[in-house]
Each structure stands twice: as structure tokens, then as C-alpha cells.
Coordinates of C-alpha atoms in Angstrom, one line a residue:
M30 CA 0.0 0.0 0.0
G31 CA 2.8 2.4 0.9
R32 CA 4.6 1.6 -2.4
F33 CA 1.4 2.4 -4.3
I34 CA 1.0 5.8 -2.6
I35 CA 4.6 6.6 -3.5
I36 CA 4.1 5.6 -7.1
L37 CA 0.8 7.6 -7.3
F38 CA 2.5 10.7 -5.8
F39 CA 5.4 10.4 -8.3
V40 CA 3.0 10.1 -11.2
V41 CA 0.9 13.1 -10.1
F42 CA 4.0 15.3 -9.5
S43 CA 5.8 14.3 -12.7
Y44 CA 2.6 15.1 -14.7
A45 CA 2.9 18.8 -13.8
S46 CA 5.0 21.1 -15.9
N47 CA 7.4 23.3 -13.9
I48 CA 7.3 27.0 -14.3
L49 CA 10.7 28.2 -15.4
N50 CA 9.9 31.9 -15.4
I51 CA 7.1 34.4 -15.6
N52 CA 7.1 37.5 -17.8
Y53 CA 4.7 40.4 -17.9
F54 CA 4.0 42.5 -21.0
P55 CA 1.8 45.5 -20.1
S56 CA 0.3 47.7 -22.8
N57 CA -2.6 50.2 -23.1
K58 CA -5.6 48.4 -21.7
K59 CA -4.3 44.9 -21.3
V60 CA -1.5 42.8 -19.6
D61 CA -0.1 39.6 -21.0
I62 CA 1.3 37.1 -18.5
L63 CA 3.6 34.5 -20.1
F64 CA 4.5 31.3 -18.3
S65 CA 7.6 29.5 -19.6
L66 CA 7.4 25.8 -18.9
D67 CA 9.9 22.9 -19.0
E68 CA 7.2 20.5 -20.4
P69 CA 4.3 21.1 -22.8
F70 CA 1.2 22.3 -21.0
K71 CA -1.5 19.7 -20.6
G72 CA -3.6 21.1 -17.8
K73 CA -6.8 23.1 -17.6
I74 CA -7.8 26.6 -16.5
S75 CA -10.9 27.2 -14.3
I76 CA -12.5 30.1 -12.6
I77 CA -12.7 29.8 -8.8
G78 CA -13.9 33.3 -8.0
Q79 CA -14.1 36.8 -9.4
N80 CA -10.7 37.5 -11.0
D81 CA -9.4 34.3 -9.4
Y82 CA -8.2 31.4 -11.6
K83 CA -6.8 27.9 -11.0
I84 CA -4.3 26.4 -13.5
T85 CA -3.8 22.7 -13.2
G86 CA -0.9 20.7 -14.6
I87 CA 1.8 23.2 -13.6
Y88 CA 4.0 23.4 -10.6
F89 CA 5.3 26.5 -8.8
N90 CA 7.0 26.4 -5.4
K91 CA 6.8 30.1 -4.4
T92 CA 4.5 33.1 -4.4
E93 CA 5.1 36.0 -6.8
Q94 CA 3.4 39.4 -6.8
K95 CA 3.3 42.2 -9.5
K96 CA 1.8 45.6 -8.9
F97 CA 1.0 48.0 -11.8
P98 CA 0.6 51.8 -11.6
N99 CA -3.1 51.7 -12.5
G100 CA -3.9 49.6 -9.3
L101 CA -3.7 46.2 -10.9
N102 CA -2.2 43.6 -8.6
V103 CA -1.4 40.0 -9.8
I104 CA -0.6 37.3 -7.2
I105 CA 0.6 33.9 -8.4
S106 CA 1.0 31.2 -5.8
P107 CA 0.9 27.4 -5.4
F108 CA -2.6 25.9 -5.1
D109 CA -1.6 22.3 -4.5
T110 CA 1.1 20.0 -5.7
N111 CA 0.3 20.3 -9.4
S112 CA -1.7 23.5 -9.8
V113 CA -1.3 27.2 -9.4
E114 CA -3.7 30.0 -8.4
V115 CA -3.7 33.3 -10.2
R116 CA -5.4 36.1 -8.2
I117 CA -6.0 39.4 -9.9
L118 CA -6.8 42.2 -7.5
Y119 CA -8.6 45.1 -9.2
K120 CA -11.5 47.5 -8.7
K121 CA -13.8 45.6 -11.1
A122 CA -14.3 42.3 -12.8
L123 CA -11.9 41.6 -15.6
K124 CA -11.9 39.2 -18.6
V125 CA -9.0 36.8 -19.1
K126 CA -8.2 34.9 -22.3
A127 CA -5.8 32.0 -22.3
S128 CA -3.6 30.6 -25.1
V129 CA -0.8 28.1 -25.6
T130 CA 2.2 28.3 -27.9
S131 CA 2.4 25.9 -30.8
K132 CA 4.6 23.4 -29.0
G133 CA 3.0 23.9 -25.6
Y134 CA 6.0 25.2 -23.8
G135 CA 4.4 28.6 -23.2
L136 CA 1.1 29.5 -21.6
Q137 CA -0.3 33.0 -21.9
L138 CA -3.0 34.7 -19.9
R139 CA -4.2 38.0 -21.3
I140 CA -6.0 40.3 -18.8
L141 CA -8.5 42.6 -20.6
G142 CA -10.6 45.6 -19.4
I143 CA -8.1 47.4 -17.3
D144 CA -7.3 51.2 -17.3
I145 CA -4.3 52.4 -19.4
I146 CA -0.9 51.7 -17.9
T147 CA 1.4 54.7 -18.2
N148 CA 4.4 53.4 -16.3
Q149 CA 6.3 50.2 -15.8
P150 CA 4.9 47.7 -13.2
E151 CA 6.3 47.6 -9.7
Y152 CA 8.1 44.3 -9.2
I153 CA 7.9 42.8 -5.7
K154 CA 10.4 40.0 -6.0
Q155 CA 13.8 39.3 -4.4
N156 CA 16.9 38.9 -6.5
T157 CA 15.3 39.8 -9.8
K158 CA 17.2 40.9 -12.9
E159 CA 15.6 44.4 -12.5
D160 CA 17.6 44.9 -9.3
I161 CA 21.0 44.8 -11.2
V162 CA 19.9 46.8 -14.3
P163 CA 20.9 50.2 -12.8
Q164 CA 24.4 48.9 -12.0
M165 CA 24.7 47.4 -15.5
N166 CA 23.6 50.7 -17.1
N167 CA 26.2 52.7 -15.0
S168 CA 29.0 50.3 -16.2
F169 CA 27.8 50.5 -19.8
N170 CA 27.7 54.3 -19.7
M171 CA 31.2 54.5 -18.3
I172 CA 32.5 52.1 -21.1
N173 CA 30.8 54.3 -23.7
Y174 CA 32.4 57.4 -22.2
I175 CA 35.8 55.9 -22.3
I176 CA 35.3 54.7 -25.9
V177 CA 34.2 58.2 -27.0
I178 CA 37.3 59.8 -25.4
I179 CA 39.6 57.3 -27.1
I180 CA 38.0 57.9 -30.5
L181 CA 38.3 61.7 -30.0
I182 CA 42.0 61.4 -29.2
I183 CA 42.6 59.2 -32.3
L184 CA 40.8 61.7 -34.5
I185 CA 42.9 64.6 -33.1
I186 CA 46.1 62.6 -33.7
I187 CA 45.0 61.9 -37.3
L188 CA 44.2 65.6 -37.9
L189 CA 47.6 66.6 -36.6
I190 CA 49.3 64.1 -38.9
I191 CA 47.4 65.3 -41.9
K192 CA 48.3 68.9 -41.1
K193 CA 51.9 68.0 -40.6
K194 CA 52.1 66.2 -43.9
T195 CA 50.3 69.1 -45.7
L196 CA 52.8 71.5 -44.1
Q197 CA 55.7 69.4 -45.2
K198 CA 54.6 69.6 -48.8
L199 CA 54.8 73.4 -48.8
P200 CA 58.1 75.1 -49.7
K201 CA 60.4 75.8 -46.8
S202 CA 59.8 79.6 -47.3
L203 CA 56.1 79.1 -46.4
Q204 CA 56.6 76.7 -43.5
N205 CA 56.2 79.0 -40.5
D206 CA 53.9 79.5 -37.5
N207 CA 51.7 81.9 -39.4
Y208 CA 50.7 79.3 -41.9
K209 CA 46.9 78.5 -41.9
L210 CA 45.2 75.9 -44.1
L211 CA 41.8 77.3 -45.1
Y212 CA 40.3 74.9 -47.6
Q213 CA 41.4 71.9 -49.7
K214 CA 40.0 69.7 -52.4
M215 CA 41.4 66.4 -53.7
I216 CA 41.5 66.2 -57.5
D217 CA 43.0 62.7 -57.5
P218 CA 44.6 60.3 -55.0
K219 CA 48.0 62.0 -55.2
N220 CA 47.2 65.7 -55.9
K221 CA 45.0 68.3 -54.2
I222 CA 44.4 72.1 -54.4
V223 CA 44.6 74.0 -51.2
L224 CA 44.0 77.6 -50.1
I225 CA 46.4 78.8 -47.4
E226 CA 46.8 82.0 -45.6
I227 CA 50.1 83.5 -44.6
F228 CA 50.1 86.9 -43.0
D229 CA 47.9 89.1 -45.1
K230 CA 47.8 87.0 -48.3
R231 CA 46.1 83.9 -49.4
Y232 CA 47.7 81.4 -51.9
L233 CA 46.0 78.9 -54.1
L234 CA 48.4 75.9 -54.5
L235 CA 48.5 72.6 -56.3
L236 CA 50.2 70.1 -54.0
G237 CA 51.4 66.8 -55.4
D238 CA 54.0 64.1 -54.7
K239 CA 56.5 65.4 -57.3
N240 CA 56.0 69.1 -57.2
N241 CA 54.0 72.1 -55.8
I242 CA 52.6 74.8 -58.1
L243 CA 51.3 78.2 -57.2
L244 CA 48.1 78.8 -59.1
D245 CA 47.0 82.2 -57.8
N246 CA 47.2 84.6 -54.8
F247 CA 44.7 86.9 -53.1
S248 CA 45.2 90.0 -51.0
K249 CA 43.1 90.7 -48.0
N250 CA 42.7 94.3 -49.2
N251 CA 40.8 93.0 -52.2
Q252 CA 37.5 92.2 -50.5
E253 CA 35.8 91.5 -53.9
E254 CA 38.1 88.5 -54.4
L255 CA 37.8 87.2 -50.9
K256 CA 34.1 87.3 -50.5
D257 CA 33.6 84.3 -52.7
I258 CA 36.0 82.0 -50.7
S259 CA 34.4 82.1 -47.2
S260 CA 33.2 78.5 -47.2
Q261 CA 34.1 75.1 -48.6
N262 CA 31.2 75.2 -51.1
K263 CA 32.3 78.6 -52.3
F264 CA 35.9 77.4 -52.5
D265 CA 34.7 74.5 -54.8
S266 CA 32.8 77.0 -56.9
L267 CA 35.8 79.2 -57.2
L268 CA 38.0 76.3 -58.4
E269 CA 35.4 75.4 -61.0
E270 CA 35.2 79.0 -62.1
K271 CA 39.0 79.4 -62.2
L272 CA 39.5 76.2 -64.2
N273 CA 37.1 77.4 -66.8
E274 CA 39.0 80.7 -67.4
D275 CA 41.3 80.6 -70.4
D276 CA 43.6 83.2 -68.8
F277 CA 43.9 81.2 -65.6
I278 CA 44.7 78.0 -67.5
K279 CA 47.3 79.8 -69.6
K280 CA 48.8 81.4 -66.5
A281 CA 49.0 78.1 -64.7
S282 CA 50.7 76.4 -67.6
E283 CA 53.4 78.9 -67.5
L284 CA 54.1 78.7 -63.8
K285 CA 57.2 76.9 -62.5
D286 CA 57.5 74.7 -59.5
I287 CA 56.9 76.8 -56.4
D288 CA 60.2 75.7 -54.9
G289 CA 61.9 77.4 -57.7
I290 CA 60.3 80.8 -57.3

């Protein structure tokens, strides 16, 4: 007789699916409760009171409570060895719809007819993942801050290297502390046209691997010339205009390497 009782208890207990975790998905006027199970759900759901439900065929060894800002309170607790009670505390009677995933490893209860939920629910549970989220966010923000600082330092180093290489391509007579690179435009991988300012004059130069050519110069006293080169777009337009001028092309073809001037 004792052996029969043990076998009967084992059969009843093994029939129930264990609840692995419970997730809540609140939205507008409903809340979805998803039970994740270790075995396909084969139990039943019955009403045992107003907003009070019994789910058979599942096992849960603790009590869990979730509070929502609109007054909804969900309490999930063991009912007996292979069933769970879901009590929904609210100011009025609610409608609940149940559904099971295709393979039966998920059971969903949808609570309908509640007021709109504007905030996240209050979790009353020890050692939940929500407790460590703030610490994870702080660590993540610190890592992002360090990454941004490193990227900025790398960009500054790259800009300094580019400026140094550009300065090295200038003739020695133009390499001084008053040199200022205003605009530049690549015309092919090895050559570019730059506009630089030294003291009160601006120079339009063609810089390349083999030679550097002075294309034109501008005086600060000539405001009519300078007003068209106050931005990168205007600099590009100036180049296009200059390259289309016959006199400019003729003049540029007669210029020598700037190092020889």
C-alpha cells in the first residue's frame, strides 16, 4: 500500500510542468502574462472566484506578486502539488483569455478591461534581474564614455598628422607658425588644391607628390576677391570658375614649380 502511494505521488507530481519563469507585458488596456514551462502544458484553467483562476498541470514552489501603476495587482501562488492560483486584485471584474504556444512550452494569460498603464509595473520579488539593471547601465555608460574619449584622441592625432604632412609639402619659405590651411580639395589620390593664408595674403596651391605649383594669390585688401571664398562650397565653386577661365589655364601652364620661385 505504501509503495502504491509513493508511485501515485510520483505520477501526479511528474505530470505537472514546472514554471521556469514568468514574464509580464503591459500595454494600453491589457496585460499579458507568459508562463515559460519545461514541459508542454496539458492542464486546464478554471474560474474559482471573481478575477481568481486555477491552472492545473503546472508546478510553482513560491509566491510572486506584481503591482502596476493603475492599481492592478497580480498574485501567483501554489494551489496544490500540481496546480497554481492566479489572483487578480482590481477594482472591477476583468476578462481573461488563455492561449498556448504551438509546442505547448508557453502559456499566456491576457488580462483585458483594465485602465491604461502609463508606467512600468512595480516588481515585488527578491533577487530579480531588474535589481541589477541600474548597475549594468552605469557600467555601460562608463564604457561608452571611455570609448568616445579614445575615438576623439585618435581623431585629433589623425588631424595633426594630416596637417603636418600638408605643411611638409609646402616650400620651406612658407613653413612657419603663421601658416593656416583654409580649404582643400582632392583632385586625384596624389594631388590636391589648397587655399592657405600667410600673414595678409592667401595662396591657391596645387600640391602633389612630385611638385607644388602656385596657381593664384589673393590679397586681404581685395574684398571683392575674398568674399567668394568664405566656405568650402564657395571654394569649390571658385575652383570650378577658375579652371574654366582661359587666362587662368594659360597662366597656370606657364608657372614653375613653387620651390623654384
